[in-house]
Coordinates of C-alpha atoms in Angstrom, one line a residue:
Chain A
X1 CA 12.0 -27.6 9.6
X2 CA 13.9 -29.5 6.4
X3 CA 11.2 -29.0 3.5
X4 CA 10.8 -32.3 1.6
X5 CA 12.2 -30.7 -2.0
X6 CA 14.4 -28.0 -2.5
X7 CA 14.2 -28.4 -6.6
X8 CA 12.4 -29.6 -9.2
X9 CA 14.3 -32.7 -9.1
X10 CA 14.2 -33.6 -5.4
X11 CA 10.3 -32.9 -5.9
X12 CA 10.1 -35.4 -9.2
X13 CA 12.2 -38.2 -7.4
X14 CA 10.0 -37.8 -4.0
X15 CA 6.6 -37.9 -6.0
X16 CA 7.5 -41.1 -8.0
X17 CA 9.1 -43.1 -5.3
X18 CA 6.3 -42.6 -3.0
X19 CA 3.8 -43.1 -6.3
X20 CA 2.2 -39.7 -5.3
X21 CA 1.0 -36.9 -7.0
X22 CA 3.1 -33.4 -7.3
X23 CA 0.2 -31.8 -5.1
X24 CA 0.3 -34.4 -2.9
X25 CA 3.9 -33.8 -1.9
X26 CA 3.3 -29.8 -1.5
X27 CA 0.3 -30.8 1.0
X28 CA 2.3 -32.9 2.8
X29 CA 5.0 -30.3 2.9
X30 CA 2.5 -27.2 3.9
X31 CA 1.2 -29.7 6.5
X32 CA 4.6 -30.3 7.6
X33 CA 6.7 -26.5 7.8
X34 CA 3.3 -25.0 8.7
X35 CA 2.0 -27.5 11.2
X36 CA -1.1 -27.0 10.2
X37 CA -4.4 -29.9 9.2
X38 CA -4.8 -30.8 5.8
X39 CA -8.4 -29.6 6.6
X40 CA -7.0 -26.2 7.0
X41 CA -4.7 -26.0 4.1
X42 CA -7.3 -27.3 1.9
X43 CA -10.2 -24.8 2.8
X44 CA -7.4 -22.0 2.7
X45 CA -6.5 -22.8 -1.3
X46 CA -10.5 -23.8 -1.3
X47 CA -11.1 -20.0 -1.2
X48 CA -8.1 -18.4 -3.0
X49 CA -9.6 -20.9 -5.9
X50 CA -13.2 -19.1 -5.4
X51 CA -11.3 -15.7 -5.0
X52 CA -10.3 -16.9 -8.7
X53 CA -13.6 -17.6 -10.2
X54 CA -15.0 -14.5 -8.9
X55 CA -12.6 -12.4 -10.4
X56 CA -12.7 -14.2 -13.8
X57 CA -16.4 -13.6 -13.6
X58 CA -16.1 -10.3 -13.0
X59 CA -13.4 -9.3 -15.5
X60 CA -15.6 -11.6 -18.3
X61 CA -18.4 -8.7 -17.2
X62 CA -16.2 -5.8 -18.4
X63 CA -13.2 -3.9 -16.0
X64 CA -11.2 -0.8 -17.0
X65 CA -8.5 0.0 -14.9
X66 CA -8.3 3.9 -13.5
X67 CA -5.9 5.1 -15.9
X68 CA -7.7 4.2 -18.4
X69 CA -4.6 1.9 -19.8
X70 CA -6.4 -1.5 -19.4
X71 CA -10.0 -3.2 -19.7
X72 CA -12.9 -4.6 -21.7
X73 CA -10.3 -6.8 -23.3
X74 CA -11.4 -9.9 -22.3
X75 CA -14.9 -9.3 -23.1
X76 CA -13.6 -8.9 -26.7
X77 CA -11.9 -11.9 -26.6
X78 CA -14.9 -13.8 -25.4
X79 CA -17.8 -12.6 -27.8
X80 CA -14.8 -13.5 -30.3
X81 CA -14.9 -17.0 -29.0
X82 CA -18.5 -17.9 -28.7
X83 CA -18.5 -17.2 -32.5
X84 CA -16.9 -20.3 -32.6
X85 CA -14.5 -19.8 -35.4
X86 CA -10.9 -18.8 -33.6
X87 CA -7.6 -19.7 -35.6
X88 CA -5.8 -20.6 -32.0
X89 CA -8.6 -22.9 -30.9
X90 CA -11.8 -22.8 -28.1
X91 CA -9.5 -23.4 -25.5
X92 CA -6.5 -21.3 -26.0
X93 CA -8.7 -18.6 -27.0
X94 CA -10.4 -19.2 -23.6
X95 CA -7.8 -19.2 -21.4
X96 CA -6.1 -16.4 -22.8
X97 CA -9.2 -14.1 -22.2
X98 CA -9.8 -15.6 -18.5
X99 CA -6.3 -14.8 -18.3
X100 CA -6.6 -11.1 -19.2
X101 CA -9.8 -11.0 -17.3
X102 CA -8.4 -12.0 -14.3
X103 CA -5.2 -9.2 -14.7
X104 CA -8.1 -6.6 -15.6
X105 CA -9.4 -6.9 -12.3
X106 CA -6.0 -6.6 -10.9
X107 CA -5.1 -3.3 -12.8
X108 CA -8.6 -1.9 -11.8
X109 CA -7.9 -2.6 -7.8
X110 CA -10.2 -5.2 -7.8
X111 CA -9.7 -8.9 -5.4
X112 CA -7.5 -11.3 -6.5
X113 CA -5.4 -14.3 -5.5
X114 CA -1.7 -13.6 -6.3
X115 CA -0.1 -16.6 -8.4
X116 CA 3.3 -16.0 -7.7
X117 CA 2.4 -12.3 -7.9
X118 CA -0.6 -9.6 -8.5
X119 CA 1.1 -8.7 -11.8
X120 CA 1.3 -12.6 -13.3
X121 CA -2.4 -13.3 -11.4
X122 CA -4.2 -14.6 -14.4
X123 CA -2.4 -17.1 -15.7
X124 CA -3.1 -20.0 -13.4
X125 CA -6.7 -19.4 -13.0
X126 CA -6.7 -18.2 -17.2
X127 CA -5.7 -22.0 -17.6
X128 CA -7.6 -23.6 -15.0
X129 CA -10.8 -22.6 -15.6
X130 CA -10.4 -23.4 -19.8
X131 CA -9.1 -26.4 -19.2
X132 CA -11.8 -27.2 -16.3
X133 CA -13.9 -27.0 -19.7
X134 CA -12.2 -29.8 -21.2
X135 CA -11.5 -32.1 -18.5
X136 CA -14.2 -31.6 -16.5
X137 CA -12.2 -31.9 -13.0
X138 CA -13.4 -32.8 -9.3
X139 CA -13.7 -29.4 -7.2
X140 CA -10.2 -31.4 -5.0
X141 CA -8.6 -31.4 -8.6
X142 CA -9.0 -27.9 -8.9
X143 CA -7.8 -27.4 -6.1
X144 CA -4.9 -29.7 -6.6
X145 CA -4.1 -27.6 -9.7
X146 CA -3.1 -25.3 -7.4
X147 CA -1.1 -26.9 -5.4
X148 CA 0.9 -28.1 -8.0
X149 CA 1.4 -25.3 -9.6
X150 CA 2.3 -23.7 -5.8
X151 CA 5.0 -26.8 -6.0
X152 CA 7.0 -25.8 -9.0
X153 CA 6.8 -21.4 -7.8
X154 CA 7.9 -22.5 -4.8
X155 CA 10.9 -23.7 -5.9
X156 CA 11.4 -20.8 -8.4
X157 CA 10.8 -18.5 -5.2
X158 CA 13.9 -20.7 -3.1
X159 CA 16.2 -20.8 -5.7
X160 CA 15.7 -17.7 -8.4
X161 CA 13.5 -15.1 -7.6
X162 CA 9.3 -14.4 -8.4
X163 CA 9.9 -10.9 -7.7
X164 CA 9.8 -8.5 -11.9
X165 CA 12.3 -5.6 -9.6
X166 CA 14.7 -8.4 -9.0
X167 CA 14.4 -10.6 -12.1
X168 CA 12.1 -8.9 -15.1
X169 CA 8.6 -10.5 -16.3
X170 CA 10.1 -13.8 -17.1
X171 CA 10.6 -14.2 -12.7
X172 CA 6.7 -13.1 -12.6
X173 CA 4.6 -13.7 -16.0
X174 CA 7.3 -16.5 -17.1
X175 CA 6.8 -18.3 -13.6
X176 CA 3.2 -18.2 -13.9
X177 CA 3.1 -19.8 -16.8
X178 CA 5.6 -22.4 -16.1
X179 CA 3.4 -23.1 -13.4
X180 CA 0.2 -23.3 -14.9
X181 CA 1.9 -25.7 -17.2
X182 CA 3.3 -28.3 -14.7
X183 CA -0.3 -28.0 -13.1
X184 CA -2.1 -28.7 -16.5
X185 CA -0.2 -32.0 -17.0
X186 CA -1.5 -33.2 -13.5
X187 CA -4.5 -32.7 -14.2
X188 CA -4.8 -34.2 -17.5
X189 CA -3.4 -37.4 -16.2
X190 CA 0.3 -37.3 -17.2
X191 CA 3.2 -38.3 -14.9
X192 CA 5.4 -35.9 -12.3
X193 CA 8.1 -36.0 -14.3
X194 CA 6.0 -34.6 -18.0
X195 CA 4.9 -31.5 -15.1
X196 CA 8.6 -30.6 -15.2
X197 CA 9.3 -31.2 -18.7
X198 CA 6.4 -29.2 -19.6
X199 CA 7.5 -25.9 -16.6
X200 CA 11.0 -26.2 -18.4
X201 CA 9.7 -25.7 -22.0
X202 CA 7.1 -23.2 -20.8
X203 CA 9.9 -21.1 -18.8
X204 CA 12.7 -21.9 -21.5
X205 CA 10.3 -19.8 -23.7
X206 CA 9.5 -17.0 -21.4
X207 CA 13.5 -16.4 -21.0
X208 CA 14.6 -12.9 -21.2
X209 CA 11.2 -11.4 -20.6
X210 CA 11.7 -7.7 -19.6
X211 CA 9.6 -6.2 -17.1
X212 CA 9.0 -2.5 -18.7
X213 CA 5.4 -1.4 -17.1
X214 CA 4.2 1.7 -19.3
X215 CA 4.0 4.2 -16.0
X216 CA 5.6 2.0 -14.0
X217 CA 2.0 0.3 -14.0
X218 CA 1.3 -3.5 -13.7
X219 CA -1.3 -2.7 -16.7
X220 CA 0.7 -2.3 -20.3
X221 CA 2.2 -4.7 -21.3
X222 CA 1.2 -6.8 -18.3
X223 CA -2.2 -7.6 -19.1
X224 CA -1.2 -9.3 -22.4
X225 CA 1.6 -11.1 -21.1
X226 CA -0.5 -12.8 -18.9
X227 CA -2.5 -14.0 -22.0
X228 CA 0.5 -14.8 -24.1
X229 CA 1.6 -16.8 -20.6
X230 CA -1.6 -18.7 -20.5
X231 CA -1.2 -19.6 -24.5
X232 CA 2.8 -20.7 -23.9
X233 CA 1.9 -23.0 -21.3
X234 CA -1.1 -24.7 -22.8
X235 CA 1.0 -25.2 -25.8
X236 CA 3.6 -26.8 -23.5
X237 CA 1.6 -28.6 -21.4
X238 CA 0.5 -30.1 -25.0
X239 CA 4.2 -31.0 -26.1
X240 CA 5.0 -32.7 -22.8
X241 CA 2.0 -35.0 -23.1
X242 CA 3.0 -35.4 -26.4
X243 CA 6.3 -36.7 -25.2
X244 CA 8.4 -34.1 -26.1
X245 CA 11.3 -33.0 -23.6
X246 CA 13.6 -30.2 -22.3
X247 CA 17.2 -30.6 -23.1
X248 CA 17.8 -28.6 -20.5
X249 CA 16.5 -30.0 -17.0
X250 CA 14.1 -27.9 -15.4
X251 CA 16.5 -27.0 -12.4
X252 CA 19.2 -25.6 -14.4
X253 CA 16.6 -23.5 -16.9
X254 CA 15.4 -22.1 -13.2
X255 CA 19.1 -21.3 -12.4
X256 CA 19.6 -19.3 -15.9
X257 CA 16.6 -17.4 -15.6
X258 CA 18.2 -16.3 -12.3
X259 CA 21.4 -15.5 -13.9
X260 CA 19.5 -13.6 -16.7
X261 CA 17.7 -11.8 -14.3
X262 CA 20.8 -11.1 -12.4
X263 CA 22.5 -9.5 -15.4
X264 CA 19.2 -7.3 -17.1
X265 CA 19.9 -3.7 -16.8
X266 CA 17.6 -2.1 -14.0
X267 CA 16.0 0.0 -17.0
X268 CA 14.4 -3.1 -17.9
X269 CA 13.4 -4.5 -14.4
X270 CA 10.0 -2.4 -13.4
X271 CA 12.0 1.2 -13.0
X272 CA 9.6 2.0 -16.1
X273 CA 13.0 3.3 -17.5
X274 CA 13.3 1.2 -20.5
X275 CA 11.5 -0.9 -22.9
X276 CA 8.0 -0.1 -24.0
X277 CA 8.1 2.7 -20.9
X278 CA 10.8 4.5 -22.3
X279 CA 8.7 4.3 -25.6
X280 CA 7.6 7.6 -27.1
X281 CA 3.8 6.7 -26.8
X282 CA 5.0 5.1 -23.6
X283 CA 6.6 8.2 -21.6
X284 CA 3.5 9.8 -23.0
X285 CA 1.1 7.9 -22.0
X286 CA 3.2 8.6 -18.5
X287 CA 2.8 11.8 -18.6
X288 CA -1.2 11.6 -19.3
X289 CA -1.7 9.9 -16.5
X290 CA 0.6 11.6 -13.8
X291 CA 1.3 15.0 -15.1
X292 CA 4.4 16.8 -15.8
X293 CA 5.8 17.7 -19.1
X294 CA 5.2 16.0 -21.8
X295 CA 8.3 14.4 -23.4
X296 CA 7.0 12.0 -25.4
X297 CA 5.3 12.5 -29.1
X298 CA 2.7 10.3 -28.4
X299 CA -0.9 9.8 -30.3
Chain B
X1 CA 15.0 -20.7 2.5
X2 CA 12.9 -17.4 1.9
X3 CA 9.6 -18.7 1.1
X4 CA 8.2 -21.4 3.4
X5 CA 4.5 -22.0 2.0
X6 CA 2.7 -22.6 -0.2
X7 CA 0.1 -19.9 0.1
X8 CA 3.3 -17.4 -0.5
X9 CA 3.3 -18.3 -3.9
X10 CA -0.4 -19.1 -4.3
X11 CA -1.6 -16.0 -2.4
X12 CA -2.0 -13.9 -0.8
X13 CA -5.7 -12.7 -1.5
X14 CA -5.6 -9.1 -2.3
X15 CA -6.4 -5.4 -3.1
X16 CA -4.8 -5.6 -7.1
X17 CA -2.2 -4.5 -8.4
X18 CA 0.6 -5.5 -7.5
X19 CA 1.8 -8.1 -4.9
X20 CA 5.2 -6.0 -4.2
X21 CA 3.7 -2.7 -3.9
X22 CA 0.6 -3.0 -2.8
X23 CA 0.3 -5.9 -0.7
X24 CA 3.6 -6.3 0.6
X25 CA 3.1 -2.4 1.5
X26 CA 0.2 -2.5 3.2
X27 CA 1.8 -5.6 5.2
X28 CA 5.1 -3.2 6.0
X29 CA 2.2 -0.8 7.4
X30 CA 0.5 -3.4 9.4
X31 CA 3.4 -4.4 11.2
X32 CA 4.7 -0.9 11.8
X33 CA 1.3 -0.9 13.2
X34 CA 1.5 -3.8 15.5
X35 CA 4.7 -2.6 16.5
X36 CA 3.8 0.6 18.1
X37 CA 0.6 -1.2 19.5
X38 CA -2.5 1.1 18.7
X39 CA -3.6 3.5 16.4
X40 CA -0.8 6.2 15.2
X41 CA -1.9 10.0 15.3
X42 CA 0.4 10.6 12.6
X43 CA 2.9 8.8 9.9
X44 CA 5.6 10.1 8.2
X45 CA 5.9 7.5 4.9
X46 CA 9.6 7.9 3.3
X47 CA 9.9 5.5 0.2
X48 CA 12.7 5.0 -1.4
X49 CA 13.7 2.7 -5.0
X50 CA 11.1 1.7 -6.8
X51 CA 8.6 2.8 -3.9
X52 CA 9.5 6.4 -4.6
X53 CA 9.0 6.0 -8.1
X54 CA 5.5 4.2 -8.6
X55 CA 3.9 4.6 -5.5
X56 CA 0.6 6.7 -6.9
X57 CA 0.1 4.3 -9.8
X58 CA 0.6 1.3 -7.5
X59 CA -1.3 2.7 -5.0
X60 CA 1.6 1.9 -2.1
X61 CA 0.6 5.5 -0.3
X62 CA -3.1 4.0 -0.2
X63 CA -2.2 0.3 1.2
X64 CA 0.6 1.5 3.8
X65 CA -2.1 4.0 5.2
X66 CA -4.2 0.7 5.0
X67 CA -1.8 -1.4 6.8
X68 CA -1.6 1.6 9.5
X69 CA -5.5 1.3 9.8
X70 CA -4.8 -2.5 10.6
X71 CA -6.2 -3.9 7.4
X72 CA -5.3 -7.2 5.8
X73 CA -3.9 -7.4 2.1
X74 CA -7.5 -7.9 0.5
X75 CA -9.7 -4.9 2.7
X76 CA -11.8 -3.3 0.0
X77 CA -11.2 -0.1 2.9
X78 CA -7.6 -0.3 1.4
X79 CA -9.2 1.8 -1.5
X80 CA -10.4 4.4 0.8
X81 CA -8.2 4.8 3.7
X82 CA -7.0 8.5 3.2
X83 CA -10.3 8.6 4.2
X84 CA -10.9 6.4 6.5
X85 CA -7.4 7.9 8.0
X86 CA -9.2 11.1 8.0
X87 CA -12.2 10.0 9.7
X88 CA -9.9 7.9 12.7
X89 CA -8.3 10.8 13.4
X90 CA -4.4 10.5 11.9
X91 CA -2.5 12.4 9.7
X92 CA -0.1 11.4 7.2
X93 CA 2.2 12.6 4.4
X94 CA 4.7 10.4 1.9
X95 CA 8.4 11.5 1.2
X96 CA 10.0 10.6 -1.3
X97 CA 13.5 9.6 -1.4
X98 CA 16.2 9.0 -4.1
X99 CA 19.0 7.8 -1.4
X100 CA 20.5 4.7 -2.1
X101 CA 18.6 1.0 -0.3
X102 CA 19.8 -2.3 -0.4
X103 CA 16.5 -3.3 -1.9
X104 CA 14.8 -1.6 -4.7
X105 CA 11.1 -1.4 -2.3
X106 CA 11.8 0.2 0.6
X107 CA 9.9 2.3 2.8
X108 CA 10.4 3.8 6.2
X109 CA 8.0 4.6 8.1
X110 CA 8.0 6.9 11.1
X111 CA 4.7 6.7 13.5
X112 CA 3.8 8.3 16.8
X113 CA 1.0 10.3 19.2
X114 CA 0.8 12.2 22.2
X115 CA 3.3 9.5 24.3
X116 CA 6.2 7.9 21.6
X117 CA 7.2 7.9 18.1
X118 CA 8.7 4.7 16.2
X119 CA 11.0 4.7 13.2
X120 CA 10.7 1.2 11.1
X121 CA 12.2 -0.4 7.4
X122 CA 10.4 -2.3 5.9
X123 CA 11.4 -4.0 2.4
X124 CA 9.1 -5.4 -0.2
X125 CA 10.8 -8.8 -1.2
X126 CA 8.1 -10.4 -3.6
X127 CA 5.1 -11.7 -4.2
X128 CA 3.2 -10.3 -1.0
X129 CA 6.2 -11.2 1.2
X130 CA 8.0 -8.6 3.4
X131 CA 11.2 -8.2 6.0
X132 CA 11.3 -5.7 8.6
X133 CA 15.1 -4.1 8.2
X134 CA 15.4 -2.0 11.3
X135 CA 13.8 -0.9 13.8
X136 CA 14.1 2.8 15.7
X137 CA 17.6 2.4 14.4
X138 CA 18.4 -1.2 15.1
X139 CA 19.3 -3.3 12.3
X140 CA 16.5 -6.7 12.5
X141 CA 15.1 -9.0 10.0
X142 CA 12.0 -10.1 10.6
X143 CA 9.7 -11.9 8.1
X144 CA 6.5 -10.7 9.7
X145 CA 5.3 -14.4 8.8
X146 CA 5.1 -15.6 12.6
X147 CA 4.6 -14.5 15.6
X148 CA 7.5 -12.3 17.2
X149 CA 8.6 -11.1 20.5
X150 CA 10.9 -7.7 20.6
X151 CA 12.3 -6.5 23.6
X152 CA 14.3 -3.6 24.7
X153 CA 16.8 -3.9 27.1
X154 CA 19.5 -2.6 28.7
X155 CA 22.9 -4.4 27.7
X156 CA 23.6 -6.6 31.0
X157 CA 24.9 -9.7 31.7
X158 CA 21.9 -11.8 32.2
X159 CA 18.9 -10.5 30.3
X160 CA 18.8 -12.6 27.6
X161 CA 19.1 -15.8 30.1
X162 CA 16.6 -14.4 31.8
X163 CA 13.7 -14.2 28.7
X164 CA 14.9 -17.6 27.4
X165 CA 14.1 -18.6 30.6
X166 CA 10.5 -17.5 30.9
X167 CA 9.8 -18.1 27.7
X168 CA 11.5 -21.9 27.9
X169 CA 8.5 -22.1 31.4
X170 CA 5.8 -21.7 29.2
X171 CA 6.8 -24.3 26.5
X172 CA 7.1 -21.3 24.3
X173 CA 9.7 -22.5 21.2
X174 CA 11.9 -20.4 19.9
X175 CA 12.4 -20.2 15.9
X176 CA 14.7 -17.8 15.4
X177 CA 16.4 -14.7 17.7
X178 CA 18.4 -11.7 17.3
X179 CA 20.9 -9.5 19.5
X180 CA 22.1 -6.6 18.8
X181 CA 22.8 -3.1 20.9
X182 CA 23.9 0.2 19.7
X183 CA 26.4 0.6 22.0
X184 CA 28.1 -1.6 25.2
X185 CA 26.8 -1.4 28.1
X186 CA 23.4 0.8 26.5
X187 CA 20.4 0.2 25.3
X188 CA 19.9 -3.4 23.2
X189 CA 17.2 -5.8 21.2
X190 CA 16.0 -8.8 21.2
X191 CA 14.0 -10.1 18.5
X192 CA 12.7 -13.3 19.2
X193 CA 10.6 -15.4 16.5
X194 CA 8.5 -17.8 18.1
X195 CA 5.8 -20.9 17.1
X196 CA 3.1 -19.8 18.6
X197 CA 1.1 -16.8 19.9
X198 CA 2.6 -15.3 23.2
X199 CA -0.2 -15.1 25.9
X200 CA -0.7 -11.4 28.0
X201 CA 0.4 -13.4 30.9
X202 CA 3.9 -14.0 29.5
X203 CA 4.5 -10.4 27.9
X204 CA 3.5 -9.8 31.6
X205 CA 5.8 -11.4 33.4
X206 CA 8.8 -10.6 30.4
X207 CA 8.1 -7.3 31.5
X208 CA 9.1 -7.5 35.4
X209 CA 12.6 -8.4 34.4
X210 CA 15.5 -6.6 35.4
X211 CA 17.1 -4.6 33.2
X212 CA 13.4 -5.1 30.7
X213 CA 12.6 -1.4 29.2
X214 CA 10.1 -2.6 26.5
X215 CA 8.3 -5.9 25.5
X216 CA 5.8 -5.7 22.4
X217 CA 4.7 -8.7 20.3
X218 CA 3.5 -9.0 16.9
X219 CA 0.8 -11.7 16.2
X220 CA 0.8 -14.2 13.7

């Protein structure tokens, strides 16, 4: 079956020349390569979005992971909130902790809806639901949020990889947050094209992002790069609606964050062999948690 | 193009934490599952790459013996299935291995009872997705994301007609198929990808061909 886009482009062309939506086109496109009813692909996405909520709720209530590496972050980060005074602003500050809640449930083995993966999993719904806040969306908008952000990791799946072993954190968190980004813009009104300016600045500035899991666990530093995802693509979501551009079009910044991944040593590509794993406090913290000898200095 | 879906990239629902080692393990262990077609007495896990190194953290062991146990990606019983193994009667153990894969998250697994053992390869590609590399030696790739028709054979003119055939007289389309034998003239696979769920009635009759050893079907 010939999908309807294979890149950003193809998908930015289709959506304007038919005077669709980005969603619109991935729906048709699901409908299409899966033969399935819009009925059915709209109730599936219907429950990963209340897998989403659920888990938000439920990391907002207070998580901690087994090893003991991750939780009760982003109950922190929202009694810091409802004080009302953040530097960032309400709704960075928001996302970012619905973010982290969302990747505390993951570490801890709780339900969640991948987004491309379980390590990047709170940075769609982070966004979603601080932005449902703001611009107080239809439940089909929310849902089309995730189409479109589906649309743009689809492509990044096809043509570069979403996978940290093959292509570091900027493949998973740096996806997700491209993602989230060209997803935002939909939903705050602005055109298919400003969705791909604002997943190229949002993935230009996740470029490079090692994927170095303390004990090879998708906890440290994965749970705050989920937030620091949600907070880069909010802030690009803002400069593309504020007109601002990628020099670089969003197919080619795909294609070199394949060829970066391509060339990162495999230290820094989830063999916990580098980066903050190969850290003192890192291969300690390693060695807490699964035994052995103890080769790090540590706290 | 590797990723046909949408719900690949939003999706799947799951057991956290991790899409590749979790999820797509617990997949490799349902289809090794469906493959042998009931409930193993025993499994012999061998993970290689990045498998080997972070399996306990990433609880892979937990979500393969899962997958063996025929649960989906988000089963809260993927928490407990050395358990639940326990209790449904099958052993298990996980080996380690620092040989050299093609893909850093790869895991062999080697199930059997009583009547048969089965030797499969699964790899962990991203995001939830999975391939199936080989199967009781015979190199395959199989996405595990439709339905599937494998048959053993024995390498003679023919047999392959002769499956098309059936398959072409119950409107049954095919999406994608592979050959291969081990040697001329010996034993041979078919793997056959196909639209739609393949009815008793057909596996049925696929199994009265000539020359037909074995005929098992994974479900969508």
């Amino acid at each position: 079956m010939e999908a309807l886009f294979r890149n950003v482009r193809e998908l930015v062309e289709r959506a304007e020349k038919e005077e669709k939506l980005i969603s619109e086109i991935m729906i048709e496109q699901e409908m299409l390569m899966t033969d399935r009813s819009r009925e059915d692909i709209m109730i599936q996405m219907d429950h990963n979005l209340t897998i989403m909520e659920e888990a938000v709720e439920k990391g907002l209530k207070g998580v901690h992971s087994v090893s003991g590496l991750t939780g009760g972050d982003a109950v922190l980060l929202q009694a810091y909130r409802e004080k009302g005074n953040t530097l960032s602003g309400d709704l960075l500050i928001d996302a970012v902790s619905k973010a982290v809640a969302t990747n505390e449930v993951n570490a801890a083995m709780g339900t969640i809806c991948a987004t491309p993966t379980a390590g990047s999993a709170g940075v769609v719904p982070g966004t979603l639901f601080a932005v449902q806040n703001k611009l107080n969306p239809t439940r089909e908008q929310m849902i089309r949020y995730l189409f479109t952000a589906g649309a743009f990791g689809f492509v990044v799946a096809n043509n570069a990889s979403i996978s940290g072993a093959a292509g570091g954190c900027q493949a998973e968190v740096g996806s997700a947050a491209g993602m989230a980004s060209a997803a935002i813009i939909e939903m705050a009104g602005g055109t298919p094209q400003q969705c791909s300016e604002a997943f190229a600045i949002t993935m230009k500035n996740m470029l490079g992002l090692v994927c170095d899991p303390v004990a090879g666990l998708v906890e440290v530093p994965c749970v705050k790069r989920n937030a620091m995802g949600a907070a880069n693509a909010v802030v690009a979501a803002d400069m593309a609606l504020a007109g601002v551009t990628s020099r670089i079009p969003c197919d080619e910044v795909i294609g070199a964050m394949f060829e970066i991944g391509q060339s990162m040593p495999s230290a820094l590509r989830e063999t916990a062999k580098g980066g903050l794993a190969a850290t003192p406090t890192g291969k300690w913290l390693e060695s807490k948690i699964f035994g052995g000898a103890v080769v790090g200095s540590g706290q | 193009m590797k990723f046909k879906s949408v719900f690949d990239i939003i999706g799947p629902v799951m057991i956290g934490p991790s899409s590749s080692h979790t999820a797509g393990a617990a997949r490799i262990g349902r289809v090794a599952r469906d493959l042998f077609g009931r409930q193993p007495e025993w499994a012999k896990v061998h993970l290689y790459g990045s498998f080997a190194e972070t399996y306990k953290g990433h609880s892979t062991d937990v979500a393969i013996i899962g997958g063996l146990l025929d649960y989906d990606t988000f089963d809260e019983r993927i928490k407990t299935s050395f358990e639940e193994a326990k209790n449904a009667g099958m052993s298990f153990e996980f080996i380690p291995e620092t040989g050299h894969v093609d893909h850093p998250n790869t895991a062999r697994i080697v199930i059997g009872d009583a009547k048969s053992e089965m030797s499969m390869m699964g790899i962990s590609i991203g995001g939830g997705k999975i391939e199936i590399t080989e199967l009781n030696g015979f190199p395959l790739r199989l996405s595990g994301n439709h339905p599937a028709i494998l048959v053993v054979h024995e390498d003679r003119s023919g047999c392959i007609a002769n499956v098309a055939n059936c398959l072409y007289k119950y409107d049954i389309n095919i999406g994608h198929m592979e050959v291969s034998r081990k040697e001329k003239g010996h034993m041979a696979l078919m793997v056959i990808e196909v639209d739609q769920n393949v009815d008793k009635e057909v596996m049925d009759e696929l199994r009265k061909l000539p020359n037909i050893t074995q005929v098992t079907r994974i479900a969508d």
